[in-house]
CSV table of C-alpha atoms and ligand atoms in Angstrom, one decimal:
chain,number,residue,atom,x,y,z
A,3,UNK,CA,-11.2,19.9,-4.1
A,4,UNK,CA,-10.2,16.3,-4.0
A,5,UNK,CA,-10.5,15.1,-0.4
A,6,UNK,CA,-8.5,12.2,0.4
A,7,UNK,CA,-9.6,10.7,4.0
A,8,UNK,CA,-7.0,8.8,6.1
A,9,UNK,CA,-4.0,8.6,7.8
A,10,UNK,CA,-0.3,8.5,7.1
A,11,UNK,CA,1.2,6.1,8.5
A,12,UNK,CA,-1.1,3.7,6.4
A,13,UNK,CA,0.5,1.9,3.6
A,14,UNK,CA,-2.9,1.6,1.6
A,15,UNK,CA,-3.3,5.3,2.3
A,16,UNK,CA,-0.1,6.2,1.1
A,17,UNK,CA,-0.3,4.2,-2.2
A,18,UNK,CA,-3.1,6.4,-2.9
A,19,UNK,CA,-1.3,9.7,-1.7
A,20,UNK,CA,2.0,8.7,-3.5
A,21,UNK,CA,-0.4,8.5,-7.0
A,22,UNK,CA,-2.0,12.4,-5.9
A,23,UNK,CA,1.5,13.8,-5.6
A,24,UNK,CA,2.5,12.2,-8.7
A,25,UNK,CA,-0.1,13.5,-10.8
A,26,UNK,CA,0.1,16.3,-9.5
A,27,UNK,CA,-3.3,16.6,-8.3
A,28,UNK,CA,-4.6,19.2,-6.2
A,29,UNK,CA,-6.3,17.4,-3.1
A,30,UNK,CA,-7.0,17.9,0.9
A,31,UNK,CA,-6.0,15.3,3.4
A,32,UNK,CA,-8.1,14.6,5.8
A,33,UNK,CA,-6.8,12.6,9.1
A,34,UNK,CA,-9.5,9.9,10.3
A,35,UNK,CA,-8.6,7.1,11.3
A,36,UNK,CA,-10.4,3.6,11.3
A,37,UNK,CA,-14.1,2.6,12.1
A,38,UNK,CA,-14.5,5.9,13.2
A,39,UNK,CA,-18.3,7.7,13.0
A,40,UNK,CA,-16.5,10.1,10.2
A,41,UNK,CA,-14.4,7.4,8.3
A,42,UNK,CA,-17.9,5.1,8.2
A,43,UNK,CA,-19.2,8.3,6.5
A,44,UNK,CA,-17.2,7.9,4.0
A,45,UNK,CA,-16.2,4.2,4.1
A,46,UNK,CA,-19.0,1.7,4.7
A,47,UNK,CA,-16.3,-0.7,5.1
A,48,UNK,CA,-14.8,1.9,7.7
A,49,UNK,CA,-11.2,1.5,6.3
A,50,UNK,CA,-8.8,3.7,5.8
A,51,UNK,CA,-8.1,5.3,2.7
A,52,UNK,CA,-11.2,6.7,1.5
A,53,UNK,CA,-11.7,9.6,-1.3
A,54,UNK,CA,-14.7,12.3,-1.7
A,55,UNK,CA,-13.8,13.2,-5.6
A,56,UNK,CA,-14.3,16.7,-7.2
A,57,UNK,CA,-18.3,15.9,-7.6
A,58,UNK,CA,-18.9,14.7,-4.2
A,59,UNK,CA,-18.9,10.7,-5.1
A,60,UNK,CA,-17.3,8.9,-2.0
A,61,UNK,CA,-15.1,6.3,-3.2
A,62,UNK,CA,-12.9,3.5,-1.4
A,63,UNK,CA,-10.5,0.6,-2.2
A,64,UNK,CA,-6.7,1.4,-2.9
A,65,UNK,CA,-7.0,-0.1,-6.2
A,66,UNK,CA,-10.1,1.2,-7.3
A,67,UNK,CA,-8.9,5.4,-6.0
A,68,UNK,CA,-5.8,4.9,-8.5
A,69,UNK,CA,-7.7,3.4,-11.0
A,70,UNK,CA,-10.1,6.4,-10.7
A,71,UNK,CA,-7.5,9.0,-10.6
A,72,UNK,CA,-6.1,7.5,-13.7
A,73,UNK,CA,-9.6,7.8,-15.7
A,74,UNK,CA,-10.0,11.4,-13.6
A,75,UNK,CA,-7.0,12.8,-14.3
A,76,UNK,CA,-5.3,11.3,-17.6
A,77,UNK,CA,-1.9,13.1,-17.5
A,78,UNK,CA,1.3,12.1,-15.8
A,79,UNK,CA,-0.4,8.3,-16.7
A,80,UNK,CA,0.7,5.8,-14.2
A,81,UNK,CA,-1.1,2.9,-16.8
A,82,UNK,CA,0.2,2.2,-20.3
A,83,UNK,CA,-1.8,2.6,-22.9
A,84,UNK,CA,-2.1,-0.8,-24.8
A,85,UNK,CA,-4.8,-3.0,-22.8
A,86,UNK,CA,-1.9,-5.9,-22.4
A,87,UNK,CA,0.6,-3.9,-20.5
A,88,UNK,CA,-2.3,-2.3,-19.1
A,89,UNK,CA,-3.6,-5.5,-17.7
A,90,UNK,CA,0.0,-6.8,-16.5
A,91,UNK,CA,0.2,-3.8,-14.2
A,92,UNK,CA,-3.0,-4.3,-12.9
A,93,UNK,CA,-2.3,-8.0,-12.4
A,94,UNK,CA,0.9,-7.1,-10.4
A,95,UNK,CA,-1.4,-4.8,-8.3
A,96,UNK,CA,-3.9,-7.5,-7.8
A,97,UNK,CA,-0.8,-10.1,-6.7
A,98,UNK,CA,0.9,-8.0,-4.5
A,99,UNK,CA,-2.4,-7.3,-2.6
A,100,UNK,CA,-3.7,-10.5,-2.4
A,101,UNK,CA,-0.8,-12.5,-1.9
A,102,UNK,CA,1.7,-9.9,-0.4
A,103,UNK,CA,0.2,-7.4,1.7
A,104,UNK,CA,-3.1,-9.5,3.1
A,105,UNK,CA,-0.8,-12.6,4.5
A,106,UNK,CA,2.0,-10.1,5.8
A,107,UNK,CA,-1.2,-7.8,7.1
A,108,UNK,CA,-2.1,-10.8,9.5
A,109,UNK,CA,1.0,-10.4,11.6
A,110,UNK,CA,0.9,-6.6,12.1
A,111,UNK,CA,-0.8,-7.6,15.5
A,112,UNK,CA,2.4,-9.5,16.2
A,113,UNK,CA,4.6,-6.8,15.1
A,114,UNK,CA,2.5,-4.1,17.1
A,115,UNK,CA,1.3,-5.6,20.0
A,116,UNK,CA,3.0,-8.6,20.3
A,117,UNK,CA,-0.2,-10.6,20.2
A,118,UNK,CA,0.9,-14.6,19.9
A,119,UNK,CA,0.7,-16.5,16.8
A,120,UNK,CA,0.1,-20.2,16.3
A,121,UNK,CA,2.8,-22.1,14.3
A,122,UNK,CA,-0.1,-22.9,12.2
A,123,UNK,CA,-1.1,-19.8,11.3
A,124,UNK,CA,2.7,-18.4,10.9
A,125,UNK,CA,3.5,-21.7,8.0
A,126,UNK,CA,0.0,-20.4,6.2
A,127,UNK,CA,1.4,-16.9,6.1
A,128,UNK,CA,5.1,-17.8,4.7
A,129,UNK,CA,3.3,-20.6,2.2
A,130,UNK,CA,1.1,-18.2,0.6
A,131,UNK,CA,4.0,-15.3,1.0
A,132,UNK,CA,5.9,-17.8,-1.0
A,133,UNK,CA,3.8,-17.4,-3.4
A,134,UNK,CA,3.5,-13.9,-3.9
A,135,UNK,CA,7.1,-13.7,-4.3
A,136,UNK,CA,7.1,-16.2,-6.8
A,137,UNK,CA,4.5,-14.4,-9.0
A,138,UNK,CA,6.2,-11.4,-8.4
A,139,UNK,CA,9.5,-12.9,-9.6
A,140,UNK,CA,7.9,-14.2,-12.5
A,141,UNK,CA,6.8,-11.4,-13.9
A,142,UNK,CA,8.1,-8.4,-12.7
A,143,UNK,CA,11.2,-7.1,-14.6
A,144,UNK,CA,12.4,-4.6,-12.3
A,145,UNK,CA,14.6,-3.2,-15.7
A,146,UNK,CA,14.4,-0.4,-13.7
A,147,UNK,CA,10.7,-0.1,-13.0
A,148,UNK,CA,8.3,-3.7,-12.0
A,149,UNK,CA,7.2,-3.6,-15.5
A,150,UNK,CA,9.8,-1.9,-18.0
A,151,UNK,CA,11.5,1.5,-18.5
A,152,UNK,CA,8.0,3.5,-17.0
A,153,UNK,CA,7.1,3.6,-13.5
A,154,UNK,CA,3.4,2.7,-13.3
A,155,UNK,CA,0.9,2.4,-10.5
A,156,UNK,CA,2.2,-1.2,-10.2
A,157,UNK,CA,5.8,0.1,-8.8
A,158,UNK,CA,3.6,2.4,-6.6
A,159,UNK,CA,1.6,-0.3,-5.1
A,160,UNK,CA,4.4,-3.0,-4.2
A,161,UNK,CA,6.4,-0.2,-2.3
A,162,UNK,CA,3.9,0.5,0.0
A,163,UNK,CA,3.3,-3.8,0.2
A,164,UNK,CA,6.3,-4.1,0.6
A,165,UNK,CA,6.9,-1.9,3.7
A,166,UNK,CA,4.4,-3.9,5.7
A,167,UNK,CA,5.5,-6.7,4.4
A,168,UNK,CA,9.2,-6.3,5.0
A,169,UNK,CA,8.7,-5.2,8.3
A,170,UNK,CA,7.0,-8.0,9.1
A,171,UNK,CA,9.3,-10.5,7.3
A,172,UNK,CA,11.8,-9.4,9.1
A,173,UNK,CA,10.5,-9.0,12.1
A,174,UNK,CA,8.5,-11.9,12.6
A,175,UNK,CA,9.2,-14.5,10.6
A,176,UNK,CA,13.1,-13.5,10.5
A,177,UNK,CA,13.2,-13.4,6.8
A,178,UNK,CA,15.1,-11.2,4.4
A,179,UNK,CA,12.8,-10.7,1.5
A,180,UNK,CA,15.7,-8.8,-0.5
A,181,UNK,CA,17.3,-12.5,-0.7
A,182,UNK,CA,14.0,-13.8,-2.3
A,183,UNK,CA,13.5,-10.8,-4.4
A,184,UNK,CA,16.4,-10.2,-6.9
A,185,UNK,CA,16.2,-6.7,-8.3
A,186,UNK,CA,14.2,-5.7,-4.7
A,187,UNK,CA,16.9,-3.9,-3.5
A,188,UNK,CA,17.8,-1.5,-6.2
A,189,UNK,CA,14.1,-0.9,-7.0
A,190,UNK,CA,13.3,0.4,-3.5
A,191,UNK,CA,15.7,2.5,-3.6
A,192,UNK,CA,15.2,3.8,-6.9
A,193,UNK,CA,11.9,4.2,-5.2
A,194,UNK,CA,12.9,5.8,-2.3
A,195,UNK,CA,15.0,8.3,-4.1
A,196,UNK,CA,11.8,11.2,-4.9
A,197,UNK,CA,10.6,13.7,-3.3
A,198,UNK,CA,7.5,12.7,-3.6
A,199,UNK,CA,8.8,9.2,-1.4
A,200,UNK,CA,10.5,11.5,1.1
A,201,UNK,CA,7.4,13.5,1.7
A,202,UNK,CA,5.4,10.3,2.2
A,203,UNK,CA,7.9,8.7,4.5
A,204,UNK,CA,8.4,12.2,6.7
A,205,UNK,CA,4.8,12.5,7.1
A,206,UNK,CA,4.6,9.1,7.8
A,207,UNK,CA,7.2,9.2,10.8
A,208,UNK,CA,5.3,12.2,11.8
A,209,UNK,CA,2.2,10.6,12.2
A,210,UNK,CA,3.8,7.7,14.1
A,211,UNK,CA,3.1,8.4,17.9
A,212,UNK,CA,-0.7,9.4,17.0
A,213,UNK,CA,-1.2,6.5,15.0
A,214,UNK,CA,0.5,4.6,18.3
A,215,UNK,CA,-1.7,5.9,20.4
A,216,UNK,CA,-4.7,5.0,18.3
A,217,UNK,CA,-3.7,1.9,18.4
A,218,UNK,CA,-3.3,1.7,22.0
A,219,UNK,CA,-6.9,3.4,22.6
A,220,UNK,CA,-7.9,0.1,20.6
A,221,UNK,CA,-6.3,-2.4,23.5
A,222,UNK,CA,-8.8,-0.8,25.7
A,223,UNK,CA,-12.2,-1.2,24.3
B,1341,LIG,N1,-8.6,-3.3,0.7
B,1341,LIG,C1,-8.4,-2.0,1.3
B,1341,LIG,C2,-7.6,-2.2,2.6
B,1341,LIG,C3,-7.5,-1.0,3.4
B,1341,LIG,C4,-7.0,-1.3,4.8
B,1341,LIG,O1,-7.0,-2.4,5.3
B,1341,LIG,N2,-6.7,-0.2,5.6
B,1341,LIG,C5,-6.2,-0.4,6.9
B,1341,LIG,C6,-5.3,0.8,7.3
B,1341,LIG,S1,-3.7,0.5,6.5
B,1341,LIG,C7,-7.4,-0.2,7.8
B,1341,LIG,O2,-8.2,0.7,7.7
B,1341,LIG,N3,-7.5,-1.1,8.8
B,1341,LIG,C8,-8.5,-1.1,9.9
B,1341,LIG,C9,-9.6,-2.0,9.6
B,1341,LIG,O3,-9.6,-2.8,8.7
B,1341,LIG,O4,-10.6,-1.8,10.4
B,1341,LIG,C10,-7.8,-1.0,0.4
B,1341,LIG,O5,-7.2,-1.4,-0.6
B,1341,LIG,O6,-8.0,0.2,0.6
């Protein structure tokens, strides 16, 4: 069986999770959590998620686990088939990583810990931010999904960037990315409104005070 290796109360993990339960594939989670001996066994980069697929290949990168579920596992596609749209989704993926999750990603040490942040550093973070949401208003649609009437790995991706990075936002910078984001709101809850969603976010909580105290076990090395 599928093994997916990480955590739950990771948003890259649960991007990946949220495509399983979608698809309806069969698969085992496995709890590791960063740099650890058995998540470099399966990660060189040591990052949580990781997969081991059906025939044994160990496989990492968010992006790459849904593309490969998606070629794996054709039914319940999360891609459409023309290579345009395809490409659009992928394109939102790409965005929302790069310019979304990574710059909000920089403050979880802020959020978490309460580790100080230069000015500097806080003014790089909302100018490239700025941009994400700009792309993101360009081209998503939210009509009711990013990119049309068919929920796609896209829509899966920018709700688990979109929990970091709304936390953060919020939290940090004191900025309400609902107000930047017009069609934000509905969408995540839309979103929110699955079972699948519910079983990520419960499992998610539940994993909280271990995650916590992996965290904290960090602090002391
Ligand atoms: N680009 C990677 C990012 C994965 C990532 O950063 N995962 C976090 C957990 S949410 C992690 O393992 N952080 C610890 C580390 O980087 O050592 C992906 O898409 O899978």
């Amino acid at each position: 069986m599928l093994t997916l290796h990480g955590f739950p109360y990771s948003n890259y993990h649960n991007i990946v999770k949220h495509a399983l339960l979608h698809k309806g594939i069969p698969f085992e989670e496995h709890i590791v959590y960063p740099q650890t001996p058995e998540m470099l066994a399966v990660n060189p980069m040591g990052k949580a998620p990781s997969m081991t697929t059906e025939s044994g290949t160990k496989l990492s990168e968010s992006s790459v686990l849904v593309d490969y579920l998606e070629d794996a596992y054709p039914e319940k596609p999360l891609y459409p088939a023309d290579a345009d749209a395809r490409a659009q989704v992928r394109q939102l993926m790409k965005i929302s990583e790069l310019y979304i999750e990574l710059p909000a990603r920089r403050l979880l040490p802020t959020l978490l810990a309460k580790v100080p942040v230069e000015d500097k550093v806080l003014n790089e973070i909302r100018s490239v931010l700025t941009h994400g949401i700009n792309s993101l208003n360009t081209l998503a649609t939210f009509s009711p999904y990013l990119t049309g009437s068919e929920l796609t790995a896209a829509d899966i991706y920018l709700r688990y960037v979109m929990s970091v990075a709304q936390q953060v936002a919020t939290n940090v910078l004191q900025w309400d990315l609902t107000t930047e984001i017009p069609g934000l709101k509905d969408w995540s809850d839309l979103m929110a409104d699955t079972d699948i969603a519910k079983k990520v976010d419960a499992d998610r909580e539940a994993n909280a005070k271990e995650f916590m105290a992996y965290v904290a076990g960090l602090g002391k090395k």
